PDB file of C-alpha atoms in Angstrom:
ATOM      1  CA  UNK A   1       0.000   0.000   0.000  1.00 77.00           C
ATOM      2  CA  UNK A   2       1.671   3.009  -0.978  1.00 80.00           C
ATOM      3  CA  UNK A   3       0.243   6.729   0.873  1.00 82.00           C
ATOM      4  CA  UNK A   4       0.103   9.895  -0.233  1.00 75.00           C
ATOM      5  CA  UNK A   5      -2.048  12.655  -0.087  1.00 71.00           C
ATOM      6  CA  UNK A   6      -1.525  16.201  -0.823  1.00 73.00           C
ATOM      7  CA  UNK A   7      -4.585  18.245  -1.909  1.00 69.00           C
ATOM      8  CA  UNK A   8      -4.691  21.470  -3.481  1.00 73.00           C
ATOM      9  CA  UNK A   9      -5.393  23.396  -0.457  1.00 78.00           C
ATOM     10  CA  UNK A  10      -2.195  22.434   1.672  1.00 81.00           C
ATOM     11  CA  UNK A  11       0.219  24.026  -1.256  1.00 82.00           C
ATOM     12  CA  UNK A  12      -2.240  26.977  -1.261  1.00 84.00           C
ATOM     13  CA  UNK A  13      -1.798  26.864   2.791  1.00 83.00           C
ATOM     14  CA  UNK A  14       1.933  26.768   2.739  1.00 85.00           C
ATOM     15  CA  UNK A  15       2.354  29.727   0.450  1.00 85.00           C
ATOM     16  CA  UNK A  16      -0.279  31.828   2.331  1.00 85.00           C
ATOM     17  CA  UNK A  17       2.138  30.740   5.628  1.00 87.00           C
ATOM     18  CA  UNK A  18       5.211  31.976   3.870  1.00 85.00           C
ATOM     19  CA  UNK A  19       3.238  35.567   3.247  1.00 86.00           C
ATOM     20  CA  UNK A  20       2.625  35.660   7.056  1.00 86.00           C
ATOM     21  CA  UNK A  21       6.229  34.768   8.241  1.00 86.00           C
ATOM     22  CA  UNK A  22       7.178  38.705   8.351  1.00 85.00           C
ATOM     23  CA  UNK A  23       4.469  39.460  11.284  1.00 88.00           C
ATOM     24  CA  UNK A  24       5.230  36.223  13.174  1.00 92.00           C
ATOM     25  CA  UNK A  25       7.612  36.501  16.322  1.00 94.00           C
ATOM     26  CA  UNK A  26       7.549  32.455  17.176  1.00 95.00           C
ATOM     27  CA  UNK A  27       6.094  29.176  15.335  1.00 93.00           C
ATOM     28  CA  UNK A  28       4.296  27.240  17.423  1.00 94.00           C
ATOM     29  CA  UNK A  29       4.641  23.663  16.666  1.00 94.00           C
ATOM     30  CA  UNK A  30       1.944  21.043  17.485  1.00 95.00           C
ATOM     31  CA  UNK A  31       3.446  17.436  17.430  1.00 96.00           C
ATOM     32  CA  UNK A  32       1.057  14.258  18.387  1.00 96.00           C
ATOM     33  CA  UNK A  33       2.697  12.523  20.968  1.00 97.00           C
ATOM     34  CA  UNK A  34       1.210   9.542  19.639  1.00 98.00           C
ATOM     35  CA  UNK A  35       3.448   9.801  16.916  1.00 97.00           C
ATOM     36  CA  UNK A  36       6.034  13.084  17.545  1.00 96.00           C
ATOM     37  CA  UNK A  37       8.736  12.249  14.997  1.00 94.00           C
ATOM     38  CA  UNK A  38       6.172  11.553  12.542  1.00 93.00           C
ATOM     39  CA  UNK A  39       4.500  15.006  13.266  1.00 93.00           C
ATOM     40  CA  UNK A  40       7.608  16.747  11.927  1.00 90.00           C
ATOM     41  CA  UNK A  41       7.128  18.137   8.542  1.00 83.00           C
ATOM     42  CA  UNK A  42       9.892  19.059   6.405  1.00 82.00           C
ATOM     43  CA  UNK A  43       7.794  21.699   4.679  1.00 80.00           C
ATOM     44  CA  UNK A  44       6.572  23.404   7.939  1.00 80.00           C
ATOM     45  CA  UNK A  45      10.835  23.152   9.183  1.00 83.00           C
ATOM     46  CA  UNK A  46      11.287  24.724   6.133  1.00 81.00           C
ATOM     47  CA  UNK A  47       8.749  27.706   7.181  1.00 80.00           C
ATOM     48  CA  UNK A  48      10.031  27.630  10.896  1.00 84.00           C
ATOM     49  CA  UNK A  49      13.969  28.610   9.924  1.00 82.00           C
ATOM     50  CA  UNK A  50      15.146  31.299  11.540  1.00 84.00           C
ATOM     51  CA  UNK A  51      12.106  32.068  13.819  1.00 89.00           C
ATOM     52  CA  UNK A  52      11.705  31.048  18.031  1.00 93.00           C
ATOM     53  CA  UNK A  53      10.116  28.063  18.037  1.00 94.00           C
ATOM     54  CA  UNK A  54       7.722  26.372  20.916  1.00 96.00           C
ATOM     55  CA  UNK A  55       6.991  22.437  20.140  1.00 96.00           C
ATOM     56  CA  UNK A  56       3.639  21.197  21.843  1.00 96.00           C
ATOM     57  CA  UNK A  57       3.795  17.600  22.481  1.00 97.00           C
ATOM     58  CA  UNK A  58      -0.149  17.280  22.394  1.00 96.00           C
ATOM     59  CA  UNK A  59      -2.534  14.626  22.942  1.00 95.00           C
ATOM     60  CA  UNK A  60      -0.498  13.523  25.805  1.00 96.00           C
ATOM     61  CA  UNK A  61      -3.967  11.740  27.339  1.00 95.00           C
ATOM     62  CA  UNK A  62      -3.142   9.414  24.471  1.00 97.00           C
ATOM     63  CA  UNK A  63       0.123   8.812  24.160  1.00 97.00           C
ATOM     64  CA  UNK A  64       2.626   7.180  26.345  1.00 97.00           C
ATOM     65  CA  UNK A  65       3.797  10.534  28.536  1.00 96.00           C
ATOM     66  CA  UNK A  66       7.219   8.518  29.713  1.00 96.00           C
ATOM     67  CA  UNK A  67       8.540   8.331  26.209  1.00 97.00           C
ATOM     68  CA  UNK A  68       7.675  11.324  25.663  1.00 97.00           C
ATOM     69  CA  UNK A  69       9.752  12.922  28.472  1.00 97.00           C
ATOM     70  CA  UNK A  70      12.412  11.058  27.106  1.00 97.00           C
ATOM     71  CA  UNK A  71      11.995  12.130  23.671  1.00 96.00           C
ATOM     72  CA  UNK A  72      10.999  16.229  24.400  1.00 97.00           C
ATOM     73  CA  UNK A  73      14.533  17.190  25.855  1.00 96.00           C
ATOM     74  CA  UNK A  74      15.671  17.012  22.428  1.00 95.00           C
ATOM     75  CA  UNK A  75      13.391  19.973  20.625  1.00 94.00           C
ATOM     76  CA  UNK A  76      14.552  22.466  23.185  1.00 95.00           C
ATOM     77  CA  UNK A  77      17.467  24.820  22.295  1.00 92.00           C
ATOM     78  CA  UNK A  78      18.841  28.271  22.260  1.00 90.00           C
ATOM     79  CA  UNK A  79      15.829  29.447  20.410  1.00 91.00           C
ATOM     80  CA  UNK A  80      13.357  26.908  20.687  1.00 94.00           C
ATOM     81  CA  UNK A  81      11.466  24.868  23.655  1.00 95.00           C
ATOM     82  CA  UNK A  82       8.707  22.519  24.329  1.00 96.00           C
ATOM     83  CA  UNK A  83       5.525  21.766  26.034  1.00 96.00           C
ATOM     84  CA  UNK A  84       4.127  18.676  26.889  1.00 95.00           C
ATOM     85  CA  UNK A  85      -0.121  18.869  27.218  1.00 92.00           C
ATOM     86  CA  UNK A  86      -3.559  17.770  26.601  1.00 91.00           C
ATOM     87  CA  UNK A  87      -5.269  20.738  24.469  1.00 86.00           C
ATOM     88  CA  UNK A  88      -9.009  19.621  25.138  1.00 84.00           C
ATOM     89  CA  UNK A  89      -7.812  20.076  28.715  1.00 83.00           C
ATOM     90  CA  UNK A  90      -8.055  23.768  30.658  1.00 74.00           C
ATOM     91  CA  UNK A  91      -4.752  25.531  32.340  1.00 72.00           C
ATOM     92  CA  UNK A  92      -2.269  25.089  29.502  1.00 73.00           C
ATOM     93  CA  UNK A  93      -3.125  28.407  28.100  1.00 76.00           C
ATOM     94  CA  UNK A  94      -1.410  30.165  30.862  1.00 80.00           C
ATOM     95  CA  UNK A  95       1.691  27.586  30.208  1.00 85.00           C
ATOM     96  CA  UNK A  96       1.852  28.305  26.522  1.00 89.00           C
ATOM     97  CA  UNK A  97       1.766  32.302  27.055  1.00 87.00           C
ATOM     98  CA  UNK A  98       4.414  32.265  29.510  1.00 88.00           C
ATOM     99  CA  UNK A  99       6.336  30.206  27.492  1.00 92.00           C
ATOM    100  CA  UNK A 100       5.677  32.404  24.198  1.00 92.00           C
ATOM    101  CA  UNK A 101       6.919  35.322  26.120  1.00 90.00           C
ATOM    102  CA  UNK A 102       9.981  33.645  26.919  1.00 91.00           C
ATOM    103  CA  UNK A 103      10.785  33.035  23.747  1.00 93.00           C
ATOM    104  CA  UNK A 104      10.017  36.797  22.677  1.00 93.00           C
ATOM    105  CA  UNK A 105      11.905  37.812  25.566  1.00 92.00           C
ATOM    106  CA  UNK A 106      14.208  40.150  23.240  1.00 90.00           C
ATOM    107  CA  UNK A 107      11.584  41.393  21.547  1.00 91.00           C
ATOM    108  CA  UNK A 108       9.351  42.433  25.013  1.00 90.00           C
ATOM    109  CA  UNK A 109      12.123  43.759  26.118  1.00 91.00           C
ATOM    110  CA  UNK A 110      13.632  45.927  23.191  1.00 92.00           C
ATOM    111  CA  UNK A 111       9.746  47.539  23.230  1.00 90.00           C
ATOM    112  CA  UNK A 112      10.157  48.148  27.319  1.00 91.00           C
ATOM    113  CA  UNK A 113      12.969  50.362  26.839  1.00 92.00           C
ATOM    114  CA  UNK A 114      10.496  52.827  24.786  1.00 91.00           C
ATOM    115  CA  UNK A 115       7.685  52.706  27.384  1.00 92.00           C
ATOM    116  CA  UNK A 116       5.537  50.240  24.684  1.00 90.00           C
ATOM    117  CA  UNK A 117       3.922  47.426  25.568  1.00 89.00           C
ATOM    118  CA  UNK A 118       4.404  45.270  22.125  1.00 91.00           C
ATOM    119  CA  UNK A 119       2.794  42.234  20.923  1.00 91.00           C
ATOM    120  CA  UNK A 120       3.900  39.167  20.081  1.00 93.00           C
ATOM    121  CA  UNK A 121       2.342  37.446  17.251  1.00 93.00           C
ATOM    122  CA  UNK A 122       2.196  33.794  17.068  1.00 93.00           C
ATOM    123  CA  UNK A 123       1.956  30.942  14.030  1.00 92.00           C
ATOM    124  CA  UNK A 124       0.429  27.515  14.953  1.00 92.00           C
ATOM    125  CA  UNK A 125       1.569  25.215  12.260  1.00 90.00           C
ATOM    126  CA  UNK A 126       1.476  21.147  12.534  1.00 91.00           C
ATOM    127  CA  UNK A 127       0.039  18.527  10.301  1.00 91.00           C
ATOM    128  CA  UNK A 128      -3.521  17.491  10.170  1.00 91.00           C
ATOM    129  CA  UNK A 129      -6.070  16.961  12.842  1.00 91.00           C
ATOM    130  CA  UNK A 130      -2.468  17.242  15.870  1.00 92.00           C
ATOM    131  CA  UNK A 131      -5.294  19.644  17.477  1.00 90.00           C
ATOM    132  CA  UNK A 132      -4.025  22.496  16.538  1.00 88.00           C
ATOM    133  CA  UNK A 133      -7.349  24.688  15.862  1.00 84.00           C
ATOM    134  CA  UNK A 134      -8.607  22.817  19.768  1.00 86.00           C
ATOM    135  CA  UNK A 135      -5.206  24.152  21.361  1.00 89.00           C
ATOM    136  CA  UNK A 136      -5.927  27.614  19.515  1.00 87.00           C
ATOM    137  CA  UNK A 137      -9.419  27.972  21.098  1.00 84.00           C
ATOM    138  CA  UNK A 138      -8.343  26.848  24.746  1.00 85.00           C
ATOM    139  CA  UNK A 139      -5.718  29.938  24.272  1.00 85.00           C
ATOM    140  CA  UNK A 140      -8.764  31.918  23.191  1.00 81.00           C
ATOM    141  CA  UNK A 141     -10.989  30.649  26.071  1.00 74.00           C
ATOM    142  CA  UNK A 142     -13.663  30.151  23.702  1.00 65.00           C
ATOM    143  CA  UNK A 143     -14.280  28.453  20.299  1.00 54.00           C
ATOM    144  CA  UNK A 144     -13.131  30.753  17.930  1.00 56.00           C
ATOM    145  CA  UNK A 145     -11.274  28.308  15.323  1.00 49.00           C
ATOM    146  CA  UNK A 146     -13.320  25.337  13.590  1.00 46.00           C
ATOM    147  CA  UNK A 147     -12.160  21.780  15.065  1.00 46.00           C
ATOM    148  CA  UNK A 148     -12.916  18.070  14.159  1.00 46.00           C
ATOM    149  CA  UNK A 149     -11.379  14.397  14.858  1.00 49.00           C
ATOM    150  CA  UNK A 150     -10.301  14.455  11.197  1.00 46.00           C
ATOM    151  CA  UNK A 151      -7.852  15.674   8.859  1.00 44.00           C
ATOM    152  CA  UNK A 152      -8.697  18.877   6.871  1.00 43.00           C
ATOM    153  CA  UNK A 153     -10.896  21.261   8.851  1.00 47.00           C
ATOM    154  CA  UNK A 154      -9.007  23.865   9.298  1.00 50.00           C
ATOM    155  CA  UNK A 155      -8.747  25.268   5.744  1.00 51.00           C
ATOM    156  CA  UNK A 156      -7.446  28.860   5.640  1.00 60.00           C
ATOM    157  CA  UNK A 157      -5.003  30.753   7.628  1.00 73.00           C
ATOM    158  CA  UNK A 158      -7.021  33.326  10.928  1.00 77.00           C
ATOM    159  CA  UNK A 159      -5.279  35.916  12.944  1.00 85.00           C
ATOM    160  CA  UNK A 160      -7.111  35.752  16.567  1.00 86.00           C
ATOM    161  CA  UNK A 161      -6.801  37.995  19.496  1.00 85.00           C
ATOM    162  CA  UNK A 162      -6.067  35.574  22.445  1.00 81.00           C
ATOM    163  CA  UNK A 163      -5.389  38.505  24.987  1.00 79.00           C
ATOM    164  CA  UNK A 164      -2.391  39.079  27.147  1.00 79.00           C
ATOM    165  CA  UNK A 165      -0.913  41.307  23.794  1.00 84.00           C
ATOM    166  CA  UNK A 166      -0.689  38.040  21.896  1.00 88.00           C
ATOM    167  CA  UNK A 167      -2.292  37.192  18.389  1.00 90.00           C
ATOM    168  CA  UNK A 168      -2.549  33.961  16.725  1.00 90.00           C
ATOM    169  CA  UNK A 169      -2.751  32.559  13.192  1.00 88.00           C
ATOM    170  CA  UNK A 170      -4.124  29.297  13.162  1.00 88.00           C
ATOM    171  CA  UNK A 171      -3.264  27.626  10.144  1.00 87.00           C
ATOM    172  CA  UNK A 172      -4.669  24.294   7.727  1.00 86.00           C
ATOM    173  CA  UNK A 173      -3.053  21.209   9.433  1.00 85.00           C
ATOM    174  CA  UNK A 174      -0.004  20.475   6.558  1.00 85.00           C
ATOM    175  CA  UNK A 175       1.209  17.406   4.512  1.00 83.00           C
ATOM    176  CA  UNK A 176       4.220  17.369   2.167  1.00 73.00           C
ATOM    177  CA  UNK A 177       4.067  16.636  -1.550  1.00 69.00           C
ATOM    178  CA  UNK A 178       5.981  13.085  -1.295  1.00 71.00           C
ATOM    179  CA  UNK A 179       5.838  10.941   1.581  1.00 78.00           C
ATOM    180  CA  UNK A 180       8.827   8.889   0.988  1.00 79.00           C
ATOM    181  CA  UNK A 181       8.943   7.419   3.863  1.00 85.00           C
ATOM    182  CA  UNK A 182       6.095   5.055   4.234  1.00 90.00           C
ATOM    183  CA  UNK A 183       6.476   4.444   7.879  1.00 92.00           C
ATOM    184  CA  UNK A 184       6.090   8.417   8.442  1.00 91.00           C
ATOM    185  CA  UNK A 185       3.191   7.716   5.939  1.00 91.00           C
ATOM    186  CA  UNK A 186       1.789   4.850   8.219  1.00 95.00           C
ATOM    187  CA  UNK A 187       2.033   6.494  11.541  1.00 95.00           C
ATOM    188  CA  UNK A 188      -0.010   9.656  10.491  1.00 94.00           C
ATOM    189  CA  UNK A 189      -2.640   7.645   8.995  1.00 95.00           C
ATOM    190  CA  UNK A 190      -2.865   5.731  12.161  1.00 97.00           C
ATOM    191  CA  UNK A 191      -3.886   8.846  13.844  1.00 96.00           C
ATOM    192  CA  UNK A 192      -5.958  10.554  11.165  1.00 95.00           C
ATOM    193  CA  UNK A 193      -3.093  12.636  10.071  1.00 92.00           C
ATOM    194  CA  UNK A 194      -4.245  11.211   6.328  1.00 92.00           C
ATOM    195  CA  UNK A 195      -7.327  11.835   5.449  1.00 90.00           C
ATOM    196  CA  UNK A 196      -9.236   8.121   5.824  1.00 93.00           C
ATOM    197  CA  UNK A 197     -10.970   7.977   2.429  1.00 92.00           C
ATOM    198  CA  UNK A 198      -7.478   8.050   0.776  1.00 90.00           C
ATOM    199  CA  UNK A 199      -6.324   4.564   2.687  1.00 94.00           C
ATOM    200  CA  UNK A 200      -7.209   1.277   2.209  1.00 95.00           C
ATOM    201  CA  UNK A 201      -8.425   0.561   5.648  1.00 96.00           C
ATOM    202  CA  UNK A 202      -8.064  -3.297   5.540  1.00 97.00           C
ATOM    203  CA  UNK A 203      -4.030  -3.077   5.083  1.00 97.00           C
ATOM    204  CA  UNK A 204      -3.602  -0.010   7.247  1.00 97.00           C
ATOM    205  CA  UNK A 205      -5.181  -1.987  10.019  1.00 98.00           C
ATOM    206  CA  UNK A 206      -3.074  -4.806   9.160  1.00 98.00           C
ATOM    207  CA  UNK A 207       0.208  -2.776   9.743  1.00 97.00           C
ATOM    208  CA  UNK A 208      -1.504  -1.154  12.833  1.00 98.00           C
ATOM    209  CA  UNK A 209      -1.677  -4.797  14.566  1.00 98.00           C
ATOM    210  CA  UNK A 210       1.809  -5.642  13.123  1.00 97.00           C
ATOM    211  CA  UNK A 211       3.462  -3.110  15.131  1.00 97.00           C
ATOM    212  CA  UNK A 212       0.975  -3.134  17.943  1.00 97.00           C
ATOM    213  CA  UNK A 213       2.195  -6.634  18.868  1.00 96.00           C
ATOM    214  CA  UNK A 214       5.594  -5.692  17.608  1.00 95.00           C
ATOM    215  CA  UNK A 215       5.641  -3.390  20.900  1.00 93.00           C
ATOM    216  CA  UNK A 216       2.560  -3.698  22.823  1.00 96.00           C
ATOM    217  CA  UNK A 217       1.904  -7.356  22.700  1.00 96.00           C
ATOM    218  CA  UNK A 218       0.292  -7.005  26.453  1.00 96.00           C
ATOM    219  CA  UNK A 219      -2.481  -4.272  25.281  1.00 97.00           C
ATOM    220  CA  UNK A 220      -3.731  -6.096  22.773  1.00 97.00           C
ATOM    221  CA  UNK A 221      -4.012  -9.251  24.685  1.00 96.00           C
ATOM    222  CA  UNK A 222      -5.999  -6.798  26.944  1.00 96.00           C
ATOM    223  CA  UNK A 223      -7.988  -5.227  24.469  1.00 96.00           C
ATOM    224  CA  UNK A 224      -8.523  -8.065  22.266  1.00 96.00           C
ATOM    225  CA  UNK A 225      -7.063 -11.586  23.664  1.00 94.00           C
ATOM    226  CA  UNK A 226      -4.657 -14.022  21.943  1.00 93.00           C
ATOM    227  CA  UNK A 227      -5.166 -12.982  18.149  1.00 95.00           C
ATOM    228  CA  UNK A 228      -3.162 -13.010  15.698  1.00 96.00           C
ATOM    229  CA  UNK A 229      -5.012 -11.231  12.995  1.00 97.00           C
ATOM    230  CA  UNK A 230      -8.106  -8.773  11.782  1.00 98.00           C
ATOM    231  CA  UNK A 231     -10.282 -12.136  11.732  1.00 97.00           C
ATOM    232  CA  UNK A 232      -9.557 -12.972  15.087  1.00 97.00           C
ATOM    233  CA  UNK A 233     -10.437  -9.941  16.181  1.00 97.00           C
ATOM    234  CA  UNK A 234     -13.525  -9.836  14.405  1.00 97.00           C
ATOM    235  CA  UNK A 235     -14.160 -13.043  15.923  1.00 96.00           C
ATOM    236  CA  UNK A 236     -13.468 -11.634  19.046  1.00 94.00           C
ATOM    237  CA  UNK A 237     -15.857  -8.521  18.528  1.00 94.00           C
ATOM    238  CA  UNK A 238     -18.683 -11.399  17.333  1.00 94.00           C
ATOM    239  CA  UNK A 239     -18.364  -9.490  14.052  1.00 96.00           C
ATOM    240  CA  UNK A 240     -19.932 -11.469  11.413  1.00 95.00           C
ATOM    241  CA  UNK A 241     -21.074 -10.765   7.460  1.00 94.00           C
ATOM    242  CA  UNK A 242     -25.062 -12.267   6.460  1.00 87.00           C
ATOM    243  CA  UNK A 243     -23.285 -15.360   4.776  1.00 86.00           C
ATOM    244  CA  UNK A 244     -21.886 -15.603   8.456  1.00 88.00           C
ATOM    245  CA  UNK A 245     -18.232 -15.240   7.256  1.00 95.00           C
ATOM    246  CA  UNK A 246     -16.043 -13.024   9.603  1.00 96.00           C
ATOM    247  CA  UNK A 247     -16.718  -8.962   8.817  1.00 97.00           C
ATOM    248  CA  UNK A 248     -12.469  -8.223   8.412  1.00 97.00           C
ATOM    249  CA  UNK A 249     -13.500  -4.563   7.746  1.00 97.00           C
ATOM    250  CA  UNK A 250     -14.973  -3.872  10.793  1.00 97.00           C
ATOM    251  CA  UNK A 251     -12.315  -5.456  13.102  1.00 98.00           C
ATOM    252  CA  UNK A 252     -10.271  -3.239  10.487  1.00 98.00           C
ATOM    253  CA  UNK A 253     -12.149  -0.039  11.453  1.00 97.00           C
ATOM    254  CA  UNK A 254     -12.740  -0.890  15.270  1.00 98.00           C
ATOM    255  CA  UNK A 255      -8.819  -1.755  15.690  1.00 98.00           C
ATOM    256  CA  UNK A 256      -8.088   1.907  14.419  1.00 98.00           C
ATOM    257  CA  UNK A 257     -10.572   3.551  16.271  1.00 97.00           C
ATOM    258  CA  UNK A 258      -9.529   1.738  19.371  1.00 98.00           C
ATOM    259  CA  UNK A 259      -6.479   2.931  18.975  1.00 98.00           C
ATOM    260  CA  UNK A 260      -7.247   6.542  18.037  1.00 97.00           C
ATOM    261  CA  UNK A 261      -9.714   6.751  21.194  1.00 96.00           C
ATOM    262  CA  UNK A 262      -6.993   5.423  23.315  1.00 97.00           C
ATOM    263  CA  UNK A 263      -8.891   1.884  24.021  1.00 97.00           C
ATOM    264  CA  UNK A 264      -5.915  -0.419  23.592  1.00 97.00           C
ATOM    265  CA  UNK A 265      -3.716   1.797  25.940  1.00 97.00           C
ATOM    266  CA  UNK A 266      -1.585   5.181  26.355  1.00 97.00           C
ATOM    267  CA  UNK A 267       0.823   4.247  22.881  1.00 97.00           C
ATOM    268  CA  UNK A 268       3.653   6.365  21.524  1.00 97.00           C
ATOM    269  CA  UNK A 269       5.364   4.869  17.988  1.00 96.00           C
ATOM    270  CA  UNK A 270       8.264   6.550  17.058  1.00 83.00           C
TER     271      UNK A 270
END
């Protein structure tokens, strides 16, 4: 199964990112923890040269928050830092501000000097449905971006007020044009990174379990018992076609939603 999906709109995104770059101060950069490495997009690194950048490790409810720890240290630098939250979650507004200022430290303090209070505009950028647009409207307090559990909501750039003398563009969640690497390609559409409809579901499910018992051979004995396979889960699930053959494609779908909801256990691939 080769994936790949790049739709019009993401190259239209990326250029109207690059027109913004001269008002932004810091990049934001939303990462799923459930698959961080995978999260990082050449095209958005590309965009982030040269600027302060904060990395949000998010869906941490999700994702396996001691390999994460591990793996954070390394996004922080001179110029950059990191975050490690839950965006559906209240309180890591206050975090993320404090943090922003931090990182515009030079900035806040080069306006001091002349009596100005300045503000410090910010870029969220990450690939599809990382929660970027949910993170944006917990710093907003209210909903103010559009959000959904799937890739492609979020379709043009908005600049948004979030208070404390900090803006935000919230941008389309991001692809690139060729995902070489078909792991990278794999790990995003586990989490709805790729847009579904794009995927066969059947071998994506297939390469799910793979590495699921690659790993986490103990969750899905949990989740599912001894199987081997999409049939023996579906004959675990009691999931059966009219001719009473075993319904692979919905152990397929149930296995990935399981994981995406979190069902078979906190997970982080790599």
């Amino acid at each position: 199964m080769k994936i790949n999906w790049f739709p019009g709109h993401m190259k239209k995104a990326l250029a109207q990112m690059q027109k913004e770059l001269s008002k932004v101060d810091v990049i934001i950069y939303v990462l799923d923890a459930r698959v961080p490495l995978a999260s990082i997009n050449p095209s958005l690194n590309r965009i982030a040269a040269g600027k302060s950048i904060l990395y949000v490790f998010n869906k941490i409810d999700l994702a396996d928050e001691k390999r994460i720890k591990e793996i954070a240290p390394r996004f922080k630098s001179e110029n950059s830092d990191y975050i490690i939250l839950n965006s559906t979650l209240s309180g890591g507004g206050n975090q993320i501000k404090n943090k922003l200022n931090f990182l515009a430290k030079a900035k806040i303090e080069k306006y001091a000097k002349k009596g100005v209070k300045t503000t410090i505009r910010a870029m969220v950028i990450g690939v599809p449905n990382s929660g970027k647009s949910t993170l944006v409207n917990n710093l907003c307090g209210k909903a103010k971006a559009v959000t959904g559990n799937r890739a492609g909501v979020t379709k043009a750039n908005q600049w948004l007020n979030i208070g404390g003398c900090v803006e935000l563009c919230d941008t389309p969640g991001t692809l690139y044009p060729n995902l070489a690497d078909q792991k990278v390609a794999r790990h995003l559409a586990y989490v709805g990174s790729i847009k579904d409809e794009v995927v066969d579901s059947v071998e994506l499910a297939e390469e799910l379990l793979f590495e699921l018992k690659e790993k986490h051979q103990d969750k899905v004995n949990t989740r599912y018992g001894q199987v081997q396979n999409l049939e023996d889960i579906a004959k675990a699930r009691g999931f059966k076609l009219g001719g009473g053959e075993w319904d692979i494609d919905r152990a397929a779908l149930a296995l990935v939603d399981d994981f995406r909801k979190g069902r078979i256990g906190k997970i982080t691939f790599e």
